[in-house]
Short mmCIF file of C-alpha atoms and ligand atoms in Angstrom, two decimals:
data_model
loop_
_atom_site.label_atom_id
_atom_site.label_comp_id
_atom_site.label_asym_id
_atom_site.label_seq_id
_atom_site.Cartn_x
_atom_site.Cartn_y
_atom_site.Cartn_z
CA UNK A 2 10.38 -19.19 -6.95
CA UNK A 3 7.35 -16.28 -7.80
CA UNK A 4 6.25 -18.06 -10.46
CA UNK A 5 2.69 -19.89 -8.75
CA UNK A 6 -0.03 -18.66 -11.03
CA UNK A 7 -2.41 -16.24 -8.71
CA UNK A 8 -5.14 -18.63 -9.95
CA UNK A 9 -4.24 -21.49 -7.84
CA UNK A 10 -5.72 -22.18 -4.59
CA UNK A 11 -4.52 -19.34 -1.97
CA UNK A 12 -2.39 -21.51 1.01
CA UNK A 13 -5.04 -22.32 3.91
CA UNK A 14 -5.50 -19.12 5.81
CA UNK A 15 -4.27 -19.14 9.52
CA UNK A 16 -5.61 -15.81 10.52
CA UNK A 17 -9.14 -15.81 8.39
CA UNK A 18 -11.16 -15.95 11.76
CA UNK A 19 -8.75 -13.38 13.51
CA UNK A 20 -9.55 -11.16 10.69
CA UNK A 21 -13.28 -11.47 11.21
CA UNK A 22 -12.94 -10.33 14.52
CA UNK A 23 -10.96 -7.01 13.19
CA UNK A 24 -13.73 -6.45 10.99
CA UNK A 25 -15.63 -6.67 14.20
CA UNK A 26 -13.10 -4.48 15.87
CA UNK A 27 -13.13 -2.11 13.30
CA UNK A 28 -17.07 -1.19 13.39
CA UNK A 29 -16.94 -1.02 16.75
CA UNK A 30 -13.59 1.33 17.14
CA UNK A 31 -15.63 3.54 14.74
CA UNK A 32 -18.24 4.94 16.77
CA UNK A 33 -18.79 8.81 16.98
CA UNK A 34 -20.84 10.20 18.34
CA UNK A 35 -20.80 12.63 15.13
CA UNK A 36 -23.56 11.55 12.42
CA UNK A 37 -21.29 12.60 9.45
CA UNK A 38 -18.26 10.36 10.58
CA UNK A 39 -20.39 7.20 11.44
CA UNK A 40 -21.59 8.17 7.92
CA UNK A 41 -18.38 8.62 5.78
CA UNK A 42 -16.06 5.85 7.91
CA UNK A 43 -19.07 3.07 7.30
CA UNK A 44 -18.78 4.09 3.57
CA UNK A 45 -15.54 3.65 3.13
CA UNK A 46 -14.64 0.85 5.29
CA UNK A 47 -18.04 -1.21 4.33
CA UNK A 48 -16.40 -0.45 0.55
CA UNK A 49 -14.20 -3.71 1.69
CA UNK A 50 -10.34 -3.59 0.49
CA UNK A 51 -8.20 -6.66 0.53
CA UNK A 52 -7.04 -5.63 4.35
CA UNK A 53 -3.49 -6.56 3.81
CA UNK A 54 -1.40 -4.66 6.44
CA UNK A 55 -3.88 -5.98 9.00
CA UNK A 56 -3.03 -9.54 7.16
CA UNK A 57 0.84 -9.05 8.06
CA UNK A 58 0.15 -8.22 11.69
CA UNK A 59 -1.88 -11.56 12.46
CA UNK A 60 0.82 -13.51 10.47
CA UNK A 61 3.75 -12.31 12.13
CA UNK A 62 1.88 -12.42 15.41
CA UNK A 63 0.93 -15.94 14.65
CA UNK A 64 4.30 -16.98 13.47
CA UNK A 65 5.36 -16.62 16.71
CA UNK A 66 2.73 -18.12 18.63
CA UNK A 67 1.37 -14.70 19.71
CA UNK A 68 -2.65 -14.97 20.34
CA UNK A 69 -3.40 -12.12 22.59
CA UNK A 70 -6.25 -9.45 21.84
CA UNK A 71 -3.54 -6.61 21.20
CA UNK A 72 -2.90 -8.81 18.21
CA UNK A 73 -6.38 -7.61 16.57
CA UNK A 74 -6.37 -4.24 18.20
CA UNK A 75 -2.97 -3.50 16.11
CA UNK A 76 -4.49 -4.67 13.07
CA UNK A 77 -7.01 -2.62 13.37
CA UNK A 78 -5.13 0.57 13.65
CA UNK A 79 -3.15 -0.25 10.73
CA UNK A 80 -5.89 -0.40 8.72
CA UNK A 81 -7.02 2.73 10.42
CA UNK A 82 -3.73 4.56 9.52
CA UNK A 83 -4.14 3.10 6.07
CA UNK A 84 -7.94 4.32 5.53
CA UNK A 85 -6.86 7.62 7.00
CA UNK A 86 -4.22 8.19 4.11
CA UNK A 87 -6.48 6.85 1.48
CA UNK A 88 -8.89 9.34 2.22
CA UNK A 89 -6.66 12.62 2.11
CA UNK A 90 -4.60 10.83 -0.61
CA UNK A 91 -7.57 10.94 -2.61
CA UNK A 92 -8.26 14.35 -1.85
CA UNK A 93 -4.72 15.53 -2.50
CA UNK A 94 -5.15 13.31 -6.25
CA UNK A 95 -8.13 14.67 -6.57
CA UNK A 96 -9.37 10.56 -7.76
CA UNK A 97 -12.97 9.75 -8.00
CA UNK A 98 -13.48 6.35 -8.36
CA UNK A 99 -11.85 4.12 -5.35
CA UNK A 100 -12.82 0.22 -3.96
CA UNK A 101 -15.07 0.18 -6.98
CA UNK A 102 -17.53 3.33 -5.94
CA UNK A 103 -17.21 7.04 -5.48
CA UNK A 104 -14.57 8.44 -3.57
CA UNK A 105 -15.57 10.04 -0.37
CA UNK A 106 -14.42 13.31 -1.40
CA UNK A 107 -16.33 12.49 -4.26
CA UNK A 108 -19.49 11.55 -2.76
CA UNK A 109 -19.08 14.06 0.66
CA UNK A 110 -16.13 16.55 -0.84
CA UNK A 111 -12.92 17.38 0.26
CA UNK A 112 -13.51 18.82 3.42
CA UNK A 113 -15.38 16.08 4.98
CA UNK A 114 -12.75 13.43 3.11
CA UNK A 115 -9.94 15.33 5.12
CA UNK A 116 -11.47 15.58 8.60
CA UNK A 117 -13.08 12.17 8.50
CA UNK A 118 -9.07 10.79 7.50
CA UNK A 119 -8.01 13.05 10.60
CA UNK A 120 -10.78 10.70 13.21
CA UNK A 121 -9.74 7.66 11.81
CA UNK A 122 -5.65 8.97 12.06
CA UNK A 123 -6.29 10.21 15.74
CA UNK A 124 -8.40 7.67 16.75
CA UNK A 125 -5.77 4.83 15.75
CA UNK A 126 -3.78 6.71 18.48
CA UNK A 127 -6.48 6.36 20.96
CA UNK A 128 -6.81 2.63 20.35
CA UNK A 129 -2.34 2.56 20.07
CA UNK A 130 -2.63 4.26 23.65
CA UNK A 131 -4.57 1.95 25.17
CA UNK A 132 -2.37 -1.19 24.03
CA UNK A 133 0.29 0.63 26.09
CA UNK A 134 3.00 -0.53 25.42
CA UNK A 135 6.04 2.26 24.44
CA UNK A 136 7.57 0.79 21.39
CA UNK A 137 4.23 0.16 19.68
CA UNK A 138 4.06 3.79 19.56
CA UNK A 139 7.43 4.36 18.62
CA UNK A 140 7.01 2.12 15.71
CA UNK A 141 3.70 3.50 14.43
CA UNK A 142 4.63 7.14 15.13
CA UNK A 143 7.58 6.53 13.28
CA UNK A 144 6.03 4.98 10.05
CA UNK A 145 3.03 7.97 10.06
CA UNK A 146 5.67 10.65 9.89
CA UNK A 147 7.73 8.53 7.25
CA UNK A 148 4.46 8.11 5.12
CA UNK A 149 3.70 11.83 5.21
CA UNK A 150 7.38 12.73 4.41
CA UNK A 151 7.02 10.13 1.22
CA UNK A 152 3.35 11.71 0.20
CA UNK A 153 5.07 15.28 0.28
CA UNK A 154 8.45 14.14 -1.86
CA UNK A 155 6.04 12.81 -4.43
CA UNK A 156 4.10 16.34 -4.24
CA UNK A 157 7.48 17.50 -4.99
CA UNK A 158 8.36 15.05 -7.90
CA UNK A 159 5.10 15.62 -9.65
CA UNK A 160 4.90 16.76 -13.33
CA UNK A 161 8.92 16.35 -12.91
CA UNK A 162 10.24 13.77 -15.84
CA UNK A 163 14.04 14.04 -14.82
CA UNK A 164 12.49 11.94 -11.72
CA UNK A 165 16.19 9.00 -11.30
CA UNK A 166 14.85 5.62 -10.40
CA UNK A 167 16.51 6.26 -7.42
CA UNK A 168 14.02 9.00 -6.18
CA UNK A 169 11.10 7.07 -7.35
CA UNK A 170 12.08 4.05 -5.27
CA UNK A 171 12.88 6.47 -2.52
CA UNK A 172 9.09 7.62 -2.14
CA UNK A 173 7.42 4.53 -2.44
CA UNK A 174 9.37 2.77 0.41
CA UNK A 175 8.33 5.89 1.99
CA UNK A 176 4.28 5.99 1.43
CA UNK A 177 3.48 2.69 0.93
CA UNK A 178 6.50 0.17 2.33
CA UNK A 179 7.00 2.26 5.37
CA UNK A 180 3.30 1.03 6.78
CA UNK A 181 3.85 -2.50 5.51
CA UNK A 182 7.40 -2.57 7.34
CA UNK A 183 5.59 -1.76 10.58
CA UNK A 184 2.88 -3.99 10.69
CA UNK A 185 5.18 -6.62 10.05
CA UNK A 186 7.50 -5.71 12.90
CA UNK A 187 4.29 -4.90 14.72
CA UNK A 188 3.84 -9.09 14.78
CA UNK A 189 7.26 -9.57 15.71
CA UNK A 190 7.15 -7.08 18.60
CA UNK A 191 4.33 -8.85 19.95
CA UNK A 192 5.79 -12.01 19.70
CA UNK A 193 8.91 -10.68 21.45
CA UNK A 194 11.14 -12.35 18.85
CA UNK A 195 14.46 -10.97 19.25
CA UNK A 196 16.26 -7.85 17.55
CA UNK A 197 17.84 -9.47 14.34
CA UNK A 198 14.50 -11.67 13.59
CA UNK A 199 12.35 -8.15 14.06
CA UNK A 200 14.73 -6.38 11.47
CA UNK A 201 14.04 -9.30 9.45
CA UNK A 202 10.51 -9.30 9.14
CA UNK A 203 10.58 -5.68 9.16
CA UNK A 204 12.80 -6.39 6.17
CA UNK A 205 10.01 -8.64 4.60
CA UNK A 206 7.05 -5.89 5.02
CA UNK A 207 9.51 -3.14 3.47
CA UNK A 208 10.16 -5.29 0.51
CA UNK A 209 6.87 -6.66 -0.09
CA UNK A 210 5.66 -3.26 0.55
CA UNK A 211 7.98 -1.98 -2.18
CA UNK A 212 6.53 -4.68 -4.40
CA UNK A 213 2.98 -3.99 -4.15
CA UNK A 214 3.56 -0.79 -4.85
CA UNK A 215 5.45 -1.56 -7.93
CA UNK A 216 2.69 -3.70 -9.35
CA UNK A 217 0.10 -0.65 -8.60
CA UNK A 218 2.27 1.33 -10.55
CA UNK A 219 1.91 -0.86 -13.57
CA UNK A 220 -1.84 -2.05 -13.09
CA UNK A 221 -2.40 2.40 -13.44
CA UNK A 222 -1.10 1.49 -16.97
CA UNK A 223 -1.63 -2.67 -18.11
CA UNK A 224 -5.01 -2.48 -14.86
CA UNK A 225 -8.75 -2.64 -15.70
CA UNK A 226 -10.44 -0.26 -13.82
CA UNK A 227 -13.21 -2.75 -12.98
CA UNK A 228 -11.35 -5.31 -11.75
CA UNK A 229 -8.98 -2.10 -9.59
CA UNK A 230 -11.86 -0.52 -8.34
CA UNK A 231 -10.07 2.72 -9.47
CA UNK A 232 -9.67 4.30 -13.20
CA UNK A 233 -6.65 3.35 -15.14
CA UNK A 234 -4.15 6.07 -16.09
CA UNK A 235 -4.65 8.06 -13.32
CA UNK A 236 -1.04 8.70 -12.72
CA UNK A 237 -0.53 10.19 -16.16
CA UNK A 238 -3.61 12.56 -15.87
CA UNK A 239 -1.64 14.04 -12.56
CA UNK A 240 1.61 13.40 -14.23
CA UNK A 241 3.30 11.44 -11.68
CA UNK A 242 6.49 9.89 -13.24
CA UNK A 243 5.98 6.60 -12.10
CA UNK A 244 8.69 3.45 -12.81
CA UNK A 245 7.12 2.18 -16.42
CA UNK A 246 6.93 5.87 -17.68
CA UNK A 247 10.73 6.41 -16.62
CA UNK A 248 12.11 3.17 -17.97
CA UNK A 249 9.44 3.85 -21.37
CA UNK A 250 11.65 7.40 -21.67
CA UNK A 251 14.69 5.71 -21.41
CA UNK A 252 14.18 3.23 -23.96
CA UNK A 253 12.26 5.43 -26.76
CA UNK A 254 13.43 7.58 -29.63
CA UNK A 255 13.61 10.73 -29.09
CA UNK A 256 10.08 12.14 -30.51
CA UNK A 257 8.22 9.86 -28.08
CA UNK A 258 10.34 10.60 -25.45
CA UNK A 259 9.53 14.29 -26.34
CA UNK A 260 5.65 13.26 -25.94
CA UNK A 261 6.43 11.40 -22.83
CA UNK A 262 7.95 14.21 -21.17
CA UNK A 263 5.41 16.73 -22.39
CA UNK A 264 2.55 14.33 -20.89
CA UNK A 265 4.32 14.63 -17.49
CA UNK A 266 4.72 18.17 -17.71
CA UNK A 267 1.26 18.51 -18.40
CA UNK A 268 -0.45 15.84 -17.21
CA UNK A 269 -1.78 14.64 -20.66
CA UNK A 270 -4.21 12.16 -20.44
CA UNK A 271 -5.85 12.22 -23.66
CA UNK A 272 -2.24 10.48 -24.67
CA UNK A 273 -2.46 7.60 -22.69
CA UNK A 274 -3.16 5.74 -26.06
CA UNK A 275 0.25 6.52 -27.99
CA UNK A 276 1.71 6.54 -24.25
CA UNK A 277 0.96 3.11 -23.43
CA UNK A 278 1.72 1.57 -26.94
CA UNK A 279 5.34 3.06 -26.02
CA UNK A 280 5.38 1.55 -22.66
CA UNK A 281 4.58 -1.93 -23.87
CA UNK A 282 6.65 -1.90 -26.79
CA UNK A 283 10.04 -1.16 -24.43
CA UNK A 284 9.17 -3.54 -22.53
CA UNK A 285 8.77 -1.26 -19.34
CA UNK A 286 5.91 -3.28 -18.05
CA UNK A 287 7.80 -6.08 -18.09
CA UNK A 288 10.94 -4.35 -16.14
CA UNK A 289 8.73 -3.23 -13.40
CA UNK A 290 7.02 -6.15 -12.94
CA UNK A 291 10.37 -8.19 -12.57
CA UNK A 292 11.34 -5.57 -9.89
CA UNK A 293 8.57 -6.25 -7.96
CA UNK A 294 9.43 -9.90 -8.45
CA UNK A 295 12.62 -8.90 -6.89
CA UNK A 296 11.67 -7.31 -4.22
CA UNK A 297 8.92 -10.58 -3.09
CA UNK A 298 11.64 -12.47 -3.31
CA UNK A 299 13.44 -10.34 -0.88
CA UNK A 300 10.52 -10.63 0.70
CA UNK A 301 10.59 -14.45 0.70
CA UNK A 302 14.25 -14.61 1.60
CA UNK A 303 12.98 -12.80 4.86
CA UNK A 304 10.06 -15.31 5.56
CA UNK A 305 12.71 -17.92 6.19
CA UNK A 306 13.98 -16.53 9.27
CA UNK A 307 10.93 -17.94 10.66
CA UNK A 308 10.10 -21.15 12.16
CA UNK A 309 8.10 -23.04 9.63
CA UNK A 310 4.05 -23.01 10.09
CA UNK A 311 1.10 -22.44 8.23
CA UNK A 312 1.85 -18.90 8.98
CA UNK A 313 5.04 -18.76 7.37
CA UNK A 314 3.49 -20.55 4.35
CA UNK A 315 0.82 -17.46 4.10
CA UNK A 316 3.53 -14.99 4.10
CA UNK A 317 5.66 -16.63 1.30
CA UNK A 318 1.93 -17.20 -0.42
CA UNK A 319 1.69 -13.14 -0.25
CA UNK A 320 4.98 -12.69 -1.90
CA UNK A 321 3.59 -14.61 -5.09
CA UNK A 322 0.27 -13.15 -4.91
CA UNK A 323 1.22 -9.53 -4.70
CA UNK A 324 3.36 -9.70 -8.17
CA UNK A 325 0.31 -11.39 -9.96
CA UNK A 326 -2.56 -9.52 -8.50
CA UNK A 327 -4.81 -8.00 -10.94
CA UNK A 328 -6.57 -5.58 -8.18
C1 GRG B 1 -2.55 10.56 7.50
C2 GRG B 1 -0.29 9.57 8.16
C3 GRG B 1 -1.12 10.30 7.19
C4 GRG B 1 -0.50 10.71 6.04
C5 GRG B 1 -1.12 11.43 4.96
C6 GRG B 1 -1.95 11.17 1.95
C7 GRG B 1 -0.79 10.59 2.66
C8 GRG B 1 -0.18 11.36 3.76
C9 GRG B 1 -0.26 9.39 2.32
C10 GRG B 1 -0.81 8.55 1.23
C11 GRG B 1 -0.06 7.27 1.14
C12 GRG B 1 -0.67 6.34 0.13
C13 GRG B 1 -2.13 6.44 -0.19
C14 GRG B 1 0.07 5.41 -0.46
C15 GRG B 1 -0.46 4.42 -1.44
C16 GRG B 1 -0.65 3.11 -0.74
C17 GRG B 1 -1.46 2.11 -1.54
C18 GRG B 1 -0.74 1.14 -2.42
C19 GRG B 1 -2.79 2.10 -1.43
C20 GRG B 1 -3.65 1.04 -1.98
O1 GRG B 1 -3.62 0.00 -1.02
P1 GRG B 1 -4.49 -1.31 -1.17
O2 GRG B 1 -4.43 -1.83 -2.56
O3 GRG B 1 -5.94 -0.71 -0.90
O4 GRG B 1 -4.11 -2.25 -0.07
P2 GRG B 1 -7.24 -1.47 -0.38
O5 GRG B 1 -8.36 -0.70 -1.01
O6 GRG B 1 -7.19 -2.91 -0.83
O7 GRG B 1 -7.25 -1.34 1.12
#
């Protein structure tokens, strides 16, 4: 069922002009009237990004026949929440190469990265406030804590190569599915579709979420930093015991285990050559990207709960493209 190569023809897009107008939105939900924010924000957000999670809320929104302005306002903030993460995540990584250019705490340092993420994270509560409506601010308050709780466990798990698959998947539903879950229930909330189909779709943004993540796991190893936008091997220089490192150990003898485990410890870049020939020789690229095959088809299993449309269409489309993307 995931097998469409990403090179075909993406499905017709339903929501390509609403997203134009949360580009619009976005600019204009910017404003400060603080030179060095109008500064940093434009940098960042005119850097682009493949504005996903603002993707799921116009689907879901659309799948149910929900056109109202809140639609675009919640997409916004999404991608608001999402900015403001990148920006201290790449603080806390310490990464200088993101969406192809500099990092902002790269180009403006960390301090400015960190307060310019805080705007961005308060003012998608500004915007969330005047949507009013009580369980759009349940949801999203809900999600931020989750996706701070997940950024913390993986502070905890770094340089830590007993890491259990378990614990792994644990934080990445956390810091990256958690914000995919809610924009997709975002679109169903709107859309007033009832309990079991929200949980459902909810479902669907978890497990693509989960997915995505997956396959940015393994692009940090099999990726090319031109086509990412961000360097290759990253996670090894910070050692963060991602899934193709953890199935790698499992599968090696035990000297390159011994180097594997060392590398984490350390965060040993300069043996990302030997480290990689391991991880493609046991096949751990492979493994993790059929679980992120699993989890889109999850994903896809989900979709089905919802009338059919050219909506629905772009959300199963999204479950192929997000094993087989490349950036
Ligand atoms: C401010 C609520 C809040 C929390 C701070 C730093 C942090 C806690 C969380 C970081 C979470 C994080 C960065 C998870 C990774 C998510 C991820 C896969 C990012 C890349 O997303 P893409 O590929 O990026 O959609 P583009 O550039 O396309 O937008």
């Amino acid at each position: 069922m995931i097998e469409t190569p990403a090179s075909q023809p993406a499905v017709a897009d339903p929501v390509d002009e609403a997203l134009r107008e949360v580009d619009g939105l976005i600019r204009q939900r910017l404003a400060s009237r603080v030179a060095l924010i109008d500064q940093i924000s434009a940098y960042i957000v005119n850097a682009g990004g493949k504005r996903i999670r603002p993707r799921l809320v116009l689907l879901f929104a659309e799948a149910f026949g929900f056109r109202g302005h809140e639609r675009l306002e919640l997409a916004a903030i999404v991608e608001f929440i999402h900015t403001a993460t990148l920006l201290h995540d790449d603080v806390v990584d310490e990464s200088d190469l993101r969406r192809g250019r500099a990092t902002a705490n790269a180009a403006f340092g960390n301090a400015a990265s960190v307060l310019v993420g805080d705007f961005l994270y308060s003012r998608a509560f500004q915007m969330m406030v005047s949507v009013d409506r009580m369980r759009v601010l349940e949801v999203l308050a809900d999600a931020t804590n989750v996706i701070a709780e997940g950024e913390v466990l993986q502070l905890m798990n770094m340089h830590d190569p007993d890491l259990t698959v378990e614990d792994y998947l644990r934080v990445i539903r956390f810091k990256t599915a958690k914000l995919f879950e809610a924009s997709a229930r975002l679109g169903a909330v709107l859309g007033e579709a009832d309990t079991a189909t929200e949980e459902s779709c909810a479902d669907y943004g978890r497990c693509l979420g989960t997915s995505f993540q997956l396959v940015d796991d393994l692009l940090d190893y099999e990726g090319e930093t031109a086509a990412l936008g961000k360097n290759v091997g990253d996670d090894l220089r910070e050692g963060k015991p991602t899934l193709p490192l953890l199935l790698a150990m499992e599968r090696s003898t035990p000297v390159e285990r011994a180097m594997i485990r060392r590398a984490i410890e350390q965060g040993e870049q300069q043996r990302l050559p030997d480290i990689l020939a391991v991880v493609r020789r046991t096949g751990a690229l492979e493994s993790t990207r059929s679980a992120a095959k699993e989890e889109a088809e999850k994903a896809h299993a989900r979709a089905l709960v919802l009338p059919p449309s050219r909506a629905r269409d772009a959300l199963i489309d999204l479950c192929v493209r997000s094993v087989h993307r490349s950036s």
